[in-house]
Short mmCIF file of C-alpha atoms in Angstrom, two decimals:
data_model
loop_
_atom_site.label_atom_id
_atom_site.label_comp_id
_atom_site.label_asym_id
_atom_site.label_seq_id
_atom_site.Cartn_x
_atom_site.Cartn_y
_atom_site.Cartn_z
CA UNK A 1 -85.73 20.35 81.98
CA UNK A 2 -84.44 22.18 85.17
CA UNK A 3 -86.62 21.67 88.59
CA UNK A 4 -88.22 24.33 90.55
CA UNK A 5 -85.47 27.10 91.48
CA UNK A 6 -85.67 29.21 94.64
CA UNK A 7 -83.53 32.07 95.52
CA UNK A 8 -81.37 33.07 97.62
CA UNK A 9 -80.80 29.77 99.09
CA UNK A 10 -80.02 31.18 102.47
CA UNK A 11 -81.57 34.94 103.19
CA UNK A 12 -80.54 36.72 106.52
CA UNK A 13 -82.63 39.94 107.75
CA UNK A 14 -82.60 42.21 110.28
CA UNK A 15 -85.92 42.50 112.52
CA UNK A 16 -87.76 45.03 110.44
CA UNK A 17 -85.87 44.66 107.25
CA UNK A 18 -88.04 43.36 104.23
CA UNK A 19 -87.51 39.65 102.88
CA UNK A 20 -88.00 38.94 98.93
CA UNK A 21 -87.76 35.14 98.17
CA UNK A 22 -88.10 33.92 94.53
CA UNK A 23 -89.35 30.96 93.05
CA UNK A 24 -89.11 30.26 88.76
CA UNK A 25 -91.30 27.10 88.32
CA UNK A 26 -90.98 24.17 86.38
CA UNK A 27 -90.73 24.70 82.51
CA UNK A 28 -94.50 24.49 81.39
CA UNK A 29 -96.21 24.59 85.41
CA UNK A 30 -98.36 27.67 85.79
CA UNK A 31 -99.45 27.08 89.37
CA UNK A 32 -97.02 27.74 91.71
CA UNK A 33 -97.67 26.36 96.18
CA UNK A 34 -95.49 28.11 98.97
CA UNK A 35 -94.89 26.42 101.67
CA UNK A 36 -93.46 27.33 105.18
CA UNK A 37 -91.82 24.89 107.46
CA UNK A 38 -90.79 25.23 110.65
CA UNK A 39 -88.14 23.32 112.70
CA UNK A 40 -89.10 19.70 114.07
CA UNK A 41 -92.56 19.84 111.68
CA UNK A 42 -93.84 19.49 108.63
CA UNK A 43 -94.64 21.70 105.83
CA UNK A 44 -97.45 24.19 105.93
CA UNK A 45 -99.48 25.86 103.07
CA UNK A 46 -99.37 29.34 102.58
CA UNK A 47 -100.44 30.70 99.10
CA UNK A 48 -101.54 29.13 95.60
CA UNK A 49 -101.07 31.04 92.57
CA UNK A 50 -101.42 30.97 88.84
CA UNK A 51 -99.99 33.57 86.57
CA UNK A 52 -101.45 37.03 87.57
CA UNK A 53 -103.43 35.24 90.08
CA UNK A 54 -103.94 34.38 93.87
CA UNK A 55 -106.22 31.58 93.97
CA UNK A 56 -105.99 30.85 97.56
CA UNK A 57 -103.50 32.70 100.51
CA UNK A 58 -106.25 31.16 103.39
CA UNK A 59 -102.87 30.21 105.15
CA UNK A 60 -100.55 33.04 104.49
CA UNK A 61 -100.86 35.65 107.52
CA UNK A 62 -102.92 38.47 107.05
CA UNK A 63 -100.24 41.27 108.10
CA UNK A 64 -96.82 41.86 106.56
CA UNK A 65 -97.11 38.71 103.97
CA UNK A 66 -97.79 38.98 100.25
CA UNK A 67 -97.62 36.71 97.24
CA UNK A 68 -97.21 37.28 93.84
CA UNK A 69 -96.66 35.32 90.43
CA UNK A 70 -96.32 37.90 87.46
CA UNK A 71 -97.01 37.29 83.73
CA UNK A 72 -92.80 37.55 83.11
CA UNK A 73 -91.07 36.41 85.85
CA UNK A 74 -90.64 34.56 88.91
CA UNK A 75 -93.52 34.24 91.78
CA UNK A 76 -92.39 36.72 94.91
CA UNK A 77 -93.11 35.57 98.19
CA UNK A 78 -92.21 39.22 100.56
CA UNK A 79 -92.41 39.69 104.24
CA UNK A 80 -92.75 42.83 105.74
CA UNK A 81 -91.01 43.91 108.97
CA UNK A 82 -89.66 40.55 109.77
CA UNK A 83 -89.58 39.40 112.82
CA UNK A 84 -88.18 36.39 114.69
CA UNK A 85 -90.67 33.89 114.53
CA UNK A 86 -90.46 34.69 110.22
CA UNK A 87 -87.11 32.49 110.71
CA UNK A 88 -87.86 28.68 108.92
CA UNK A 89 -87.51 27.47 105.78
CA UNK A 90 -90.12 28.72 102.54
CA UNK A 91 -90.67 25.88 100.19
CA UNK A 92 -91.72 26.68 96.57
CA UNK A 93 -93.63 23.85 94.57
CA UNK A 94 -95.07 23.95 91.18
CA UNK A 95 -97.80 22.09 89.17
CA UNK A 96 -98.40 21.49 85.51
CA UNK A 97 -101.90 22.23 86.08
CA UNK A 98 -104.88 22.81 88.82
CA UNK A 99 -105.05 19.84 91.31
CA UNK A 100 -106.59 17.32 91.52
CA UNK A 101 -106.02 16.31 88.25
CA UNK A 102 -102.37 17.05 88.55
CA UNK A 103 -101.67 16.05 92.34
CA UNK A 104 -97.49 15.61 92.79
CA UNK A 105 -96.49 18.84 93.17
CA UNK A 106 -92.88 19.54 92.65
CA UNK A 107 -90.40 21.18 95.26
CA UNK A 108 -87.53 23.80 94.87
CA UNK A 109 -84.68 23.42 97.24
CA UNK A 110 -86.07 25.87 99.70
CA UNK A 111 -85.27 29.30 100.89
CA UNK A 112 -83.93 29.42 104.54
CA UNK A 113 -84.36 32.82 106.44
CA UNK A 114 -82.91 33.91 109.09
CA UNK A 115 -84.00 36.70 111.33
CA UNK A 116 -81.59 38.15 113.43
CA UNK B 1 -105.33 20.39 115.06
CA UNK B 2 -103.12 17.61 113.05
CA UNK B 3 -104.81 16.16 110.44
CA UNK B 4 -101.84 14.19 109.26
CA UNK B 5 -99.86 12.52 112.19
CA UNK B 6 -96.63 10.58 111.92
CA UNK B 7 -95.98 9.50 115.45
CA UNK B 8 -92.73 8.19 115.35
CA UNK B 9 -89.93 10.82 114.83
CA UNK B 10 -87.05 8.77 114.05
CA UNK B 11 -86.74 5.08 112.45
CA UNK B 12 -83.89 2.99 112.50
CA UNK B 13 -83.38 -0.08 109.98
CA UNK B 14 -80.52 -2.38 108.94
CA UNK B 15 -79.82 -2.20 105.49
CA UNK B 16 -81.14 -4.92 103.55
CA UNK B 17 -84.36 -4.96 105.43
CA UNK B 18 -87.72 -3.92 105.61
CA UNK B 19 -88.65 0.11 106.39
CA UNK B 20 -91.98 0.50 107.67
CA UNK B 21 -93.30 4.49 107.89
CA UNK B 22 -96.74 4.94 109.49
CA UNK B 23 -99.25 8.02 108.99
CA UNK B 24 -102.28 8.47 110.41
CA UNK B 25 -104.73 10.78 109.44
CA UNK B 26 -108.19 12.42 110.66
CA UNK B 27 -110.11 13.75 107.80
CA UNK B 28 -112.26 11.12 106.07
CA UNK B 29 -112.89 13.90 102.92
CA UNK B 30 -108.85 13.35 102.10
CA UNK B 31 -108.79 11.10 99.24
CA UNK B 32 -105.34 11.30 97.81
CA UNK B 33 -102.09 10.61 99.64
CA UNK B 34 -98.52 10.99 98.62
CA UNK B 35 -95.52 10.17 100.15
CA UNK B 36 -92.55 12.56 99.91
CA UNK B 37 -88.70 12.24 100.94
CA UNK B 38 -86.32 14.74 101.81
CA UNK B 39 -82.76 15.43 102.20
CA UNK B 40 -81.13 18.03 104.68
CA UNK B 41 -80.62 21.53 102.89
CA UNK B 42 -83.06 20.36 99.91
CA UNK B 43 -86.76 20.33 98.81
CA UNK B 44 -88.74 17.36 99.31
CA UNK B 45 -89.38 15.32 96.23
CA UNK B 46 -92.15 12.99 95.76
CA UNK B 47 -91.99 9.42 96.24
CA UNK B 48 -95.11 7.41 95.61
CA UNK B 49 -98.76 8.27 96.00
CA UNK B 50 -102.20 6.29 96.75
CA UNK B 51 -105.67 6.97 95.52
CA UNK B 52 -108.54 6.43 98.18
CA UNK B 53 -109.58 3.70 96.10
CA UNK B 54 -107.11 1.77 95.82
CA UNK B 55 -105.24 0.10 99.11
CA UNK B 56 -102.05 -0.51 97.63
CA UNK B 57 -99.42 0.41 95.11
CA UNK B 58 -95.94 -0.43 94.42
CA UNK B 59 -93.12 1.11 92.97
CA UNK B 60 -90.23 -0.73 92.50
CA UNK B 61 -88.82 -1.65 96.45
CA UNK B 62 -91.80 0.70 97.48
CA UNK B 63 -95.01 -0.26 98.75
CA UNK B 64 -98.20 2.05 100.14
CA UNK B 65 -100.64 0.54 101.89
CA UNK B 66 -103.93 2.18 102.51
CA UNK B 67 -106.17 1.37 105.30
CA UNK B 68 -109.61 3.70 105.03
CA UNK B 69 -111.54 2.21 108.01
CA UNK B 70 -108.42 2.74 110.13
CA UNK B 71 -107.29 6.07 108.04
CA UNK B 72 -104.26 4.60 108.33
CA UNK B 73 -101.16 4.22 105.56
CA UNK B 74 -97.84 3.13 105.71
CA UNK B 75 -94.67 3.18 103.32
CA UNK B 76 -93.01 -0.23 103.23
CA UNK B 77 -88.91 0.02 101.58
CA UNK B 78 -87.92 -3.40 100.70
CA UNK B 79 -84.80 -3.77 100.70
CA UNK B 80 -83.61 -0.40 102.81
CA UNK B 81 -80.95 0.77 101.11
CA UNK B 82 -77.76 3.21 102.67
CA UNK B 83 -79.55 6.34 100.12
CA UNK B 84 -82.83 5.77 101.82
CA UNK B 85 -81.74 7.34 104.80
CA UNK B 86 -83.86 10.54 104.68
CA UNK B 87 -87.14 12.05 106.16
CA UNK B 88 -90.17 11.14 104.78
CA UNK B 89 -93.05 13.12 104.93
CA UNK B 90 -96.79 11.89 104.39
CA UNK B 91 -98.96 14.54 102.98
CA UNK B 92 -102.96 14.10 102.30
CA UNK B 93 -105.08 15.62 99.72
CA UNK B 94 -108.75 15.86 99.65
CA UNK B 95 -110.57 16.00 96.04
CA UNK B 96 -112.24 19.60 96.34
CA UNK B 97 -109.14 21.13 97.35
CA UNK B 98 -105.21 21.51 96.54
CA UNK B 99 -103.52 22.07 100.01
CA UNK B 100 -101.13 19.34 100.67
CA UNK B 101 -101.93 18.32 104.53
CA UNK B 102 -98.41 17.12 105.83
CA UNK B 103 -97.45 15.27 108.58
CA UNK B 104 -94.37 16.28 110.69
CA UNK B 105 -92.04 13.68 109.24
CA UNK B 106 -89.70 10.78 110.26
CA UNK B 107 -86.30 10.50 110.09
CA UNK B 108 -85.56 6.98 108.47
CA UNK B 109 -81.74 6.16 109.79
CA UNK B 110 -80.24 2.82 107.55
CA UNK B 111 -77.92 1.37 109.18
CA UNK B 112 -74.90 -0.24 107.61
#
């Protein structure tokens, strides 16, 4: 059963350019967490979704961020116009099913962008 | 506004002996806390967790301790092993919601 798979691994942008980072989760998880996580701290939410569906992007930032987890697919986390301060690492977790009754969620080895 | 703290940045251990991580937290609703370790250049992966009911459980050489009046919990590693070396993150969870709260991490160090 293969983990949580992000890609690319390691994404450098432009200021401006567009970022696409992917996340496939866990065989059998429909709910899918990103994270962000910035040097020297800890990890913090961004956007919960379930196939088709945002449930919850109260920490994703209003402007130049979207989310997305299609019915075929992987779950799309874009940024718009990146700038500087869009450089730190974007965890992806998945979940069997809605917590709590499902709390360990399970983390992909991270996307780490780079804006230049 | 930290809900989850970790106050100590960096730990260092001899191997063979006891680890102690601390986390504090502020949010009496959180009811559901999990401890996660992670490598450099990977995603964190989940260690142990703790039910606000409870005020322990073990896992093999790892303990969590839970201590509600204080809203306090700490990780115990007995015996610290070379692989330990990692950080370890304490995240929080409360019951009507599905945000993992984490803390900013410490950098366990075992030392040979």
């Amino acid at each position: 059963n293969a983990g949580v798979m992000q890609n690319p691994r390691h994404l450098v942008r432009r200021r401006g350019q567009e970022a696409r980072l992917r996340c496939s989760p866990m065989k059998g998880h429909s709910h899918v967490y990103w994270y962000r996580q910035l040097p020297e701290e800890g990890l913090k939410f961004m956007v919960y979704l379930q196939k088709e569906n945002i449930i919850d992007e109260s920490g994703m930032p209003k402007e130049r961020f979207s989310a997305e987890f299609p019915k075929e697919g992987p779950s799309i986390l874009r940024i718009q116009q990146v700038v500087r301060g869009d450089s730190a690492a974007y965890f992806c977790a998945s979940s069997p099913r809605q917590n709590p009754s499902s709390y360990e969620q399970y983390f992909g080895p991270g996307t780490r962008l780079t804006v230049t | 506004d930290q809900q989850v703290k970790q106050n100590s940045p960096s730990l260092s251990v001899q191997e063979g002996r006891i680890s102690i991580l601390n986390c504090d937290y502020t949010n009496s609703m959180f009811d559901y806390f999990l401890w996660y370790k992670k490598y450099p250049a990977e995603g964190p992966t989940f260690l142990i967790s703790i039910s606000s009911i409870k005020d322990k459980n073990e896992d093999g050489r790892f303990t969590v301790f839970l201590n509600k009046s204080a809203k306090h919990l700490s990780l115990h590693i007995v015996p610290s092993q070379p692989g330990d070396s990692a950080v370890y993150f304490c995240a929080a969870l409360a019951d009507s919601n599905y945000q993992l709260i984490w803390g900013a991490g410490t950098k366990l160090i075992i030392k040979p």
